[in-house]
Coordinates of C-alpha atoms and ligand atoms in Angstrom, one line a residue:
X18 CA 15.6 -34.3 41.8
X19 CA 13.5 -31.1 41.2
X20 CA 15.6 -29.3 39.1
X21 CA 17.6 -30.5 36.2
X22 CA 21.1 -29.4 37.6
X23 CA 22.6 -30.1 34.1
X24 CA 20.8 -27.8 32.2
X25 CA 20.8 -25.2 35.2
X26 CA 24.5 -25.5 35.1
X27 CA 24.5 -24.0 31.4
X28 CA 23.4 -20.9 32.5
X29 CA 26.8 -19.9 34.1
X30 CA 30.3 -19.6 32.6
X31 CA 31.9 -22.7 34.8
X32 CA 34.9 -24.1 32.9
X33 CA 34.5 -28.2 32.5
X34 CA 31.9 -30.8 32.4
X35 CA 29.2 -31.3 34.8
X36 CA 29.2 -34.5 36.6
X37 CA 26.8 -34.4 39.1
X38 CA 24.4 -32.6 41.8
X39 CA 22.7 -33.2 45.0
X40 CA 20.5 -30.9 47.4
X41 CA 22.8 -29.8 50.2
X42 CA 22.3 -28.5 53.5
X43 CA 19.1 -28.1 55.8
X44 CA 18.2 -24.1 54.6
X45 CA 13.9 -23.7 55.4
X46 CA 13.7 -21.4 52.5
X47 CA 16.3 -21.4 49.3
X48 CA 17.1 -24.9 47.1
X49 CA 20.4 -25.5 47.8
X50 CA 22.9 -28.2 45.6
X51 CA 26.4 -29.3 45.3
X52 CA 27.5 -29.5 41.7
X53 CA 30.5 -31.3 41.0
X54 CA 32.1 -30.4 37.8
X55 CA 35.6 -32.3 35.9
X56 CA 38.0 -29.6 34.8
X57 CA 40.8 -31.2 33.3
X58 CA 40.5 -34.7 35.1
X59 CA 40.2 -32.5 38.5
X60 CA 36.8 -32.4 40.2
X61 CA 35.6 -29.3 41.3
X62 CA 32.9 -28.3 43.4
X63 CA 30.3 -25.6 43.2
X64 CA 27.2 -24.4 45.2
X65 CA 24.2 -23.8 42.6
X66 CA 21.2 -21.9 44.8
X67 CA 17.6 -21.4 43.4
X68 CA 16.4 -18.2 45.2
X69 CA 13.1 -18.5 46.6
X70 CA 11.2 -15.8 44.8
X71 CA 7.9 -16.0 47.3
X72 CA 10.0 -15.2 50.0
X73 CA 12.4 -12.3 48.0
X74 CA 10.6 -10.5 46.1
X75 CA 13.2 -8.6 44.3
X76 CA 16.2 -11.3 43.6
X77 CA 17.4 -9.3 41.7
X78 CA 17.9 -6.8 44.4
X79 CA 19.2 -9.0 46.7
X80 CA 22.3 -10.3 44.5
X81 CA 22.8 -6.3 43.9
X82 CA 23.8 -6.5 47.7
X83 CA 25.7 -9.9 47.4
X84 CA 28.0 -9.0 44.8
X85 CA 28.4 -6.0 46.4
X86 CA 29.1 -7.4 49.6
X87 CA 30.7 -10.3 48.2
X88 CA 33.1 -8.3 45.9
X89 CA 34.0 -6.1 49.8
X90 CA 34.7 -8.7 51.9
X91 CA 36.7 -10.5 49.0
X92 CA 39.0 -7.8 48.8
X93 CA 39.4 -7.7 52.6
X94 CA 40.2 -11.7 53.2
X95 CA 42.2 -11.2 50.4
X96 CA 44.8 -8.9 51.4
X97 CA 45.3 -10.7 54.6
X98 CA 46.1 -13.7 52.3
X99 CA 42.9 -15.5 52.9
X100 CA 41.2 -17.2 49.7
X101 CA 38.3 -19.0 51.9
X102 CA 36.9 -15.7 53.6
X103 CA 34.8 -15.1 51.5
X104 CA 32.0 -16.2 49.3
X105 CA 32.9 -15.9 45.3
X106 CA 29.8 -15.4 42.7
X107 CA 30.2 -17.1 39.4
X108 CA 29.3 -15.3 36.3
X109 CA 26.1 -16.1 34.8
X110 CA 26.3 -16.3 30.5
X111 CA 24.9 -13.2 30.2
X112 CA 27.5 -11.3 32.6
X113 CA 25.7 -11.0 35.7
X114 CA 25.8 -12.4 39.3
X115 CA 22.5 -14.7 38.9
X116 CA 20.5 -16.4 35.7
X117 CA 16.9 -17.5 34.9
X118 CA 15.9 -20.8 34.2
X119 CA 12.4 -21.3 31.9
X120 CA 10.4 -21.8 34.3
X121 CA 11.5 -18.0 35.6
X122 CA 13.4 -19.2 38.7
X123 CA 16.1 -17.4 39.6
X124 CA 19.8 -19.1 40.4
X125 CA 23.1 -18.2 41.4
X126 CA 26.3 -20.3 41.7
X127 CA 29.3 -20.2 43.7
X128 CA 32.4 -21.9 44.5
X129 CA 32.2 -24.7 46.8
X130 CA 34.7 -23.7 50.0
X131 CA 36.2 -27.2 51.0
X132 CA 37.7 -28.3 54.2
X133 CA 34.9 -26.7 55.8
X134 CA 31.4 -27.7 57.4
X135 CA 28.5 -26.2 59.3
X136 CA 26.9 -27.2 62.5
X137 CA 23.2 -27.2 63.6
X138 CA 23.8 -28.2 67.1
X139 CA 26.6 -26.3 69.1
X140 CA 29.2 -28.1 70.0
X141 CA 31.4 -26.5 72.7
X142 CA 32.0 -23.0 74.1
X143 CA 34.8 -21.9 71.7
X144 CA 32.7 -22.6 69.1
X145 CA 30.5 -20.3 70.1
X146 CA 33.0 -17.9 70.9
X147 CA 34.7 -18.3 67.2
X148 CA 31.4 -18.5 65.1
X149 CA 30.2 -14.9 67.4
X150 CA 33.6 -13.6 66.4
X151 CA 33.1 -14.2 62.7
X152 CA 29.5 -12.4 63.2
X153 CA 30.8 -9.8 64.5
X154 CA 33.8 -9.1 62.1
X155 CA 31.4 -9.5 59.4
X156 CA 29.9 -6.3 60.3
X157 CA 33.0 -4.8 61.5
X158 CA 34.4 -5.2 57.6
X159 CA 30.9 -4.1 56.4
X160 CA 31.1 -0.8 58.3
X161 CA 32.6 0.8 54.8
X162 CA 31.6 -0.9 52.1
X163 CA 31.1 2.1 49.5
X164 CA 28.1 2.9 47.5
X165 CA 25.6 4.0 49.5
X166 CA 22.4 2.3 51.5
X167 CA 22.2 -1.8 50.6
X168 CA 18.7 -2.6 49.4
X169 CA 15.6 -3.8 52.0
X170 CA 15.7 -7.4 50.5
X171 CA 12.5 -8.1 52.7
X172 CA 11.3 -5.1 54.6
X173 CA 10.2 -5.5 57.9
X174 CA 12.8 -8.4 58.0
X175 CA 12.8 -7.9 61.7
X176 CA 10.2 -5.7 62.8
X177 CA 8.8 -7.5 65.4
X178 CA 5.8 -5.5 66.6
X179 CA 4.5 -5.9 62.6
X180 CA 5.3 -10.2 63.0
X181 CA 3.2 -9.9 66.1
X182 CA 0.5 -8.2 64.3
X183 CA 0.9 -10.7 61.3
X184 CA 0.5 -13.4 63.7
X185 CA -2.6 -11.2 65.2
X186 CA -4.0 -11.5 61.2
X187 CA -3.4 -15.2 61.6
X188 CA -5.8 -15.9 65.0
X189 CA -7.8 -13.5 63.6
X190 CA -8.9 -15.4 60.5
X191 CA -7.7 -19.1 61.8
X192 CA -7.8 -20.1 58.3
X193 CA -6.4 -24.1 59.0
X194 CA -8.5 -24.3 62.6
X195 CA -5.7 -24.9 64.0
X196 CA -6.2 -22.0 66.8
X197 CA -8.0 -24.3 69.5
X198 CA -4.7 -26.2 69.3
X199 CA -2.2 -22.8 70.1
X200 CA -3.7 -21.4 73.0
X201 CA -1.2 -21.4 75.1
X202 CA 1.9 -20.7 72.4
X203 CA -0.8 -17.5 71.4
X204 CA -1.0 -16.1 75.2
X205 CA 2.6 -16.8 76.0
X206 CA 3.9 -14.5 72.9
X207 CA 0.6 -11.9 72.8
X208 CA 1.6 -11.6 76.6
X209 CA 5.2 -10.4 75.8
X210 CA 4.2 -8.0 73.1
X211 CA 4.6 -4.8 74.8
X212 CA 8.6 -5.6 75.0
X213 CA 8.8 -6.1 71.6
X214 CA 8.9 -2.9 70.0
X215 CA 12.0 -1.5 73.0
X216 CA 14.6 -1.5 70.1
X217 CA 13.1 -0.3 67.3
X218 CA 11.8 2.7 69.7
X219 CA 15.6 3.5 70.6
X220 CA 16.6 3.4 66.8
X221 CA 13.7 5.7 66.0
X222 CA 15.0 8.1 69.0
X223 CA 18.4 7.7 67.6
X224 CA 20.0 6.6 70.9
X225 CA 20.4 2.7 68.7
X226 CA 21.9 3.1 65.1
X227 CA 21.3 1.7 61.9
X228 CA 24.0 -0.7 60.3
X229 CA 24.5 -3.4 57.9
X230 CA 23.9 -6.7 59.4
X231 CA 23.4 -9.9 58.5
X232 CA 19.8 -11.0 60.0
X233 CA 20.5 -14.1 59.7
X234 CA 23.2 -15.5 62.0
X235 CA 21.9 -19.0 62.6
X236 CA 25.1 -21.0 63.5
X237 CA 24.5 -22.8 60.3
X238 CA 25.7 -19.8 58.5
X239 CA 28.9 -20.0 59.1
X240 CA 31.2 -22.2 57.9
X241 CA 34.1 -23.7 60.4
X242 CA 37.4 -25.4 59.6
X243 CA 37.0 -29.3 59.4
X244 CA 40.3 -29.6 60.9
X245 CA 41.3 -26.4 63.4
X246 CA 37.6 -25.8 64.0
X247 CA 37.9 -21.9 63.4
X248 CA 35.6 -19.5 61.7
X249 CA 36.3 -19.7 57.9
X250 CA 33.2 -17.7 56.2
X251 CA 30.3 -16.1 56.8
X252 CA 27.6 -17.5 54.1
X253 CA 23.7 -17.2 53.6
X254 CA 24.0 -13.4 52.9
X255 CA 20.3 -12.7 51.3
X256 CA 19.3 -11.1 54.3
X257 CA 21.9 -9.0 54.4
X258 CA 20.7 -5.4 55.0
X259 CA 20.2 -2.4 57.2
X260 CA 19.4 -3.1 60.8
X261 CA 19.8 -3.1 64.4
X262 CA 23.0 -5.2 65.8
X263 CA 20.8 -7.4 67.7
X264 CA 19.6 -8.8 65.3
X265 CA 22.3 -10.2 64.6
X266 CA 23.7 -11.3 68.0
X267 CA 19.9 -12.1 69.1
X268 CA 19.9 -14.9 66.5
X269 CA 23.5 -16.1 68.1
X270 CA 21.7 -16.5 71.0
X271 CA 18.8 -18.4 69.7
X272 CA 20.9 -20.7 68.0
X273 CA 23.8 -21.2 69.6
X274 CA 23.1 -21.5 73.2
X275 CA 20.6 -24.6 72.8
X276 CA 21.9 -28.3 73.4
X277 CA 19.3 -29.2 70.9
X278 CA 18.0 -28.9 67.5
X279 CA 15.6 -25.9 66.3
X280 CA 12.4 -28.5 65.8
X281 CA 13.4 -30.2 69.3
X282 CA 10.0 -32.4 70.6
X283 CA 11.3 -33.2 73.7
X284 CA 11.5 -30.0 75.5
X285 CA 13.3 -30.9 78.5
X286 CA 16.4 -30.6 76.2
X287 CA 15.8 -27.2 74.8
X288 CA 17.1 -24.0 77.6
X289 CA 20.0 -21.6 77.0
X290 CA 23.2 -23.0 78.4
X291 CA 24.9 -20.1 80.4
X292 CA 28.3 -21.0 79.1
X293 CA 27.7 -20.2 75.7
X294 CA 26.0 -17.2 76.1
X295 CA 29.1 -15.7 78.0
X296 CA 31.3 -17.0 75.0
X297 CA 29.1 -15.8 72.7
X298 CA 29.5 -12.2 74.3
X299 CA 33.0 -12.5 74.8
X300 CA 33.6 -14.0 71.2
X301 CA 31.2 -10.9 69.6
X302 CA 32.6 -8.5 71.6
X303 CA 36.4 -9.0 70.6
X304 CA 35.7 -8.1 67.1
X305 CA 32.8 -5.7 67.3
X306 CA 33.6 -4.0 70.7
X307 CA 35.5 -1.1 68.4
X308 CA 32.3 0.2 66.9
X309 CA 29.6 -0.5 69.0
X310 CA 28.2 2.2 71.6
X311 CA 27.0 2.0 74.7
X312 CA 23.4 1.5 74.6
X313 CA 24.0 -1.3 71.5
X314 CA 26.3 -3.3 74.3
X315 CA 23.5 -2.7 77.1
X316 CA 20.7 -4.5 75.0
X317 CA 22.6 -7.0 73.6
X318 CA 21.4 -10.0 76.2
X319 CA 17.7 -8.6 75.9
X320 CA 18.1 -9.1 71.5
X321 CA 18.5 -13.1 72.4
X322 CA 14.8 -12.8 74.3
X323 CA 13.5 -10.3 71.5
X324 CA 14.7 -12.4 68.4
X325 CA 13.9 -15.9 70.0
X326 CA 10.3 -14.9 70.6
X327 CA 10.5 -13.1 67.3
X328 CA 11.0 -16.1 65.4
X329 CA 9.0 -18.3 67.5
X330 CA 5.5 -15.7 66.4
X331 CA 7.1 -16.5 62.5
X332 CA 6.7 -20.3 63.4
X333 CA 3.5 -20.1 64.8
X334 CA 2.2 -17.7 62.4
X335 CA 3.6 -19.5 59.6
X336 CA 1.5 -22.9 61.0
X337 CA -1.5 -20.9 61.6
X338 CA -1.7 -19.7 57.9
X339 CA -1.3 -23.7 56.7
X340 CA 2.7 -23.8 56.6
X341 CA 3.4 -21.6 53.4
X342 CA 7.1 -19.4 54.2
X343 CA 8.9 -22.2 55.8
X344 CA 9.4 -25.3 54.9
X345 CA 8.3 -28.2 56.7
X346 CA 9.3 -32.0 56.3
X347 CA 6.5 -33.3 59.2
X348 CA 3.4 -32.8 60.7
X349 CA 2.9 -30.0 63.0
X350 CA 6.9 -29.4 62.1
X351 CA 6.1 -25.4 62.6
X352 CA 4.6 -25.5 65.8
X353 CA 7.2 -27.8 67.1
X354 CA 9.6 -25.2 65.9
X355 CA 7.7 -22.5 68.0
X356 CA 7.4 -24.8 71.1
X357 CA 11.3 -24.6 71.1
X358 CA 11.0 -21.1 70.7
X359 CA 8.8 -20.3 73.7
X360 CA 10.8 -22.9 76.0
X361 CA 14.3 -21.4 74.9
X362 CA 12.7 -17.7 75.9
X363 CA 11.5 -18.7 79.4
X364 CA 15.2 -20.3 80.1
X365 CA 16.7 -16.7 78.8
X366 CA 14.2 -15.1 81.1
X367 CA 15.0 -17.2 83.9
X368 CA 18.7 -16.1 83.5
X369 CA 18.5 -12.6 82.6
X370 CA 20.0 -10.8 85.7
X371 CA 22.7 -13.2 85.2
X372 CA 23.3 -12.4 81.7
X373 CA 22.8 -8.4 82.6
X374 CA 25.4 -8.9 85.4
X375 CA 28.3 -10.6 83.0
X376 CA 28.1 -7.6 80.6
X377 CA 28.5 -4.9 83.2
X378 CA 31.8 -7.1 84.0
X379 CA 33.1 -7.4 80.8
Ligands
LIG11 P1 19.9 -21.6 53.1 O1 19.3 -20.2 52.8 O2 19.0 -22.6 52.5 O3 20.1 -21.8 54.5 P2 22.8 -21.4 52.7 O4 23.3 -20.3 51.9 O5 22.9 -21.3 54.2 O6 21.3 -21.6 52.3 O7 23.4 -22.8 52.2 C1 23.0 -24.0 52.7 C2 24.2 -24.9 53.2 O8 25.1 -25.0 52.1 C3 25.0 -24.2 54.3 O9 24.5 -24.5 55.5 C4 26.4 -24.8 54.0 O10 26.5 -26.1 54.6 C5 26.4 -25.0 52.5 N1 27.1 -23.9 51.8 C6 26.6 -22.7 51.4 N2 27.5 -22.0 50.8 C7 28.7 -22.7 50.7 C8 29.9 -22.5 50.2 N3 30.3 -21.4 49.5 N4 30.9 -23.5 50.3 C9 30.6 -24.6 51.0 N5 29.4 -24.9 51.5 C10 28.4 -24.0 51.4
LIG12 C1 15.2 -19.0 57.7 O1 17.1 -19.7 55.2 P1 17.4 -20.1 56.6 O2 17.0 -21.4 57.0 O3 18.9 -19.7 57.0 C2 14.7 -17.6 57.8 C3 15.2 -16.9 59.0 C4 14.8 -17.7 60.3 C5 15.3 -19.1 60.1 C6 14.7 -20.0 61.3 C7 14.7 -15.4 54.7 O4 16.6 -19.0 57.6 O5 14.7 -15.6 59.1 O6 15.3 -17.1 61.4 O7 14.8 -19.7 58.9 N1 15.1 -16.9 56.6 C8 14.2 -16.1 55.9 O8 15.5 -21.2 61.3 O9 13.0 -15.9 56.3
LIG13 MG1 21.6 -21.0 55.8

């Protein structure tokens, strides 16, 4: 194990004796464990997360939004009698939200939500309609959180004319020589570049608003009921920040919509399935219809293009520069990622008047 869970464990006021650990979950940037502790003879279970500090710069920033986050939605679920809806901080020793370890990592702990479990492969159409429908609440109960502007945990987060000019940087210098290799990936992305900055041009306009999203809504981020199969919490929330809506239901689309994993090699079995797009809609648009305006609704299908290729130009940046944001468990593991990418965008092209033409009837 790379960290001594024990010790780590120490640093927070958690009633009981620690019993064990194990790295949980298949995140490509934070450490993530289960900690088991005994309290009384009862075992109880905790997430312990080390925050990658390469990645956020300013942890300490970004569990200033948590707990403030956290500490809203709490109060919401609560009320409606809901313990599981949302995500509860432990207290470090020294009062606050997160605690450093000697060798100046940075950690946080919460409590373990049971009886639930994540997917990285979707699974059925009301799954994709309930996990959209959690997204969408999520920023539906964030709409007044109090205490002004959350923090930029990573600016730029999802700026995607500046990752196409970071993955400009990367051909530019070719630093692994792996360029000869891309060609193709490189012209299919530079080729769509001129669509990528659309949204950001309407926010600066003012005809797209600002709001707190998430960034992050890989389906993996929220957690489903082992037994009923509904939407229990929203997790993952370091990314959470101002932003553009599509963002947030762009990332549905990229990983919702795909019978196959993210770092698929065998790219017949990566394209958008029609089905789940329409249930993602319908599921996001139940709970976020109330707030949204028109011109959010009519780019909605375009943000699943946008924030596939987005991601894809992180991928292939990221194995251009020698694999140093995300991690990677293979050879080539980046590029394989952004191979997905590129497939999943063509199959959303393909399908777009389609996708236009179910919104206008909804
Ligand atoms: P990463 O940034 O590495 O993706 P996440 O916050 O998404 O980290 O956590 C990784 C995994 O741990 C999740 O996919 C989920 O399975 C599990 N997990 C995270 N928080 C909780 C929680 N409070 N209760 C139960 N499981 C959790
Ligand atoms: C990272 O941490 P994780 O695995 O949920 C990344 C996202 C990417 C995603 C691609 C902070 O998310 O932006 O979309 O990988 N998070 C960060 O799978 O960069
Ligand atoms: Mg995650």
């Amino acid at each position: 194990m790379k960290h001594d869970l024990q010790t780590i464990s120490g640093l927070f006021r958690i009633p009981g004796l620690f019993i064990s650990g194990e790295p949980y979950g298949t995140g490509h940037i934070n450490d993530t464990y289960k900690v088991t502790f005994d309290q009384s003879g009862t075992r109880v279970n905790y997430i312990f997360q080390r925050i990658n500090h390469n990645v956020f710069k300013q942890p300490a920033a970004v569990m200033e939004n948590m707990s403030r986050v956290c500490t809203h939605l709490g109060q919401k679920s609560r009320a409606c009698g809901d313990a599981r809806g949302a995500i509860t901080l432990m207290t470090s020793q020294n009062g606050s939200f997160y605690a450093n370890d000697q060798e100046g990592n940075f950690w946080r702990a919460y409590c373990f939500i049971e009886n639930a479990r994540t997917f990285d492969i979707i699974e059925s159409a009301e799954q994709a309609r309930l996990a959209a429908q959690a997204f969408g609440r999520f920023q539906c109960d964030l709409v007044d959180i109090p205490g002004g502007r959350l923090n930029d945990t990573i600016p730029n987060f999802h700026n995607t004319p500046w990752r196409i000019e970071n993955l400009e940087k990367a051909i530019a210098e070719d630093k692994m020589g792996r360029l000869k290799e891309v060609k193709k990936e490189v012209d299919f992305i530079l080729e769509r570049k001129e669509e990528c900055g659309i949204l950001l041009a309407l926010n600066a306009k003012g005809e797209i608003p600002e709001r707190i999203t998430h960034n992050d809504t890989k389906l993996n981020n929220v957690l489903l009921d082992s037994d009923t199969g509904k939407a229990v919490c929203v997790i993952d929330l370091d990314t959470v920040m101002p932003g553009l809506v599509h963002n947030d239901f762009g990332d549905m689309i990229r990983t919702s919509t795909s019978p196959a994993l993210e770092d698929e090699k065998d790219l017949s079995k990566v394209y958008m399935q029609f089905e789940m797009f329409e249930a993602l809609l319908r599921g996001y648009l139940e709970s976020a219809a109330s707030f949204l305006t028109p011109a959010e609704k009519h780019y909605l299908p375009f943000s699943g293009k946008l924030i596939t290729l987005e991601i894809g130009t992180r991928f292939l940046t990221d194995y251009l520069e020698g694999d140093v944001y995300f991690k990677v468990h293979r050879e080539g593991h980046n590029l394989d990622r952004c191979r997905t990418q590129i497939k999943l965008v063509q199959s959303i092209e393909e399908q777009f008047d389609k996708m236009m033409k179910l919104l206008e009837t909804i």
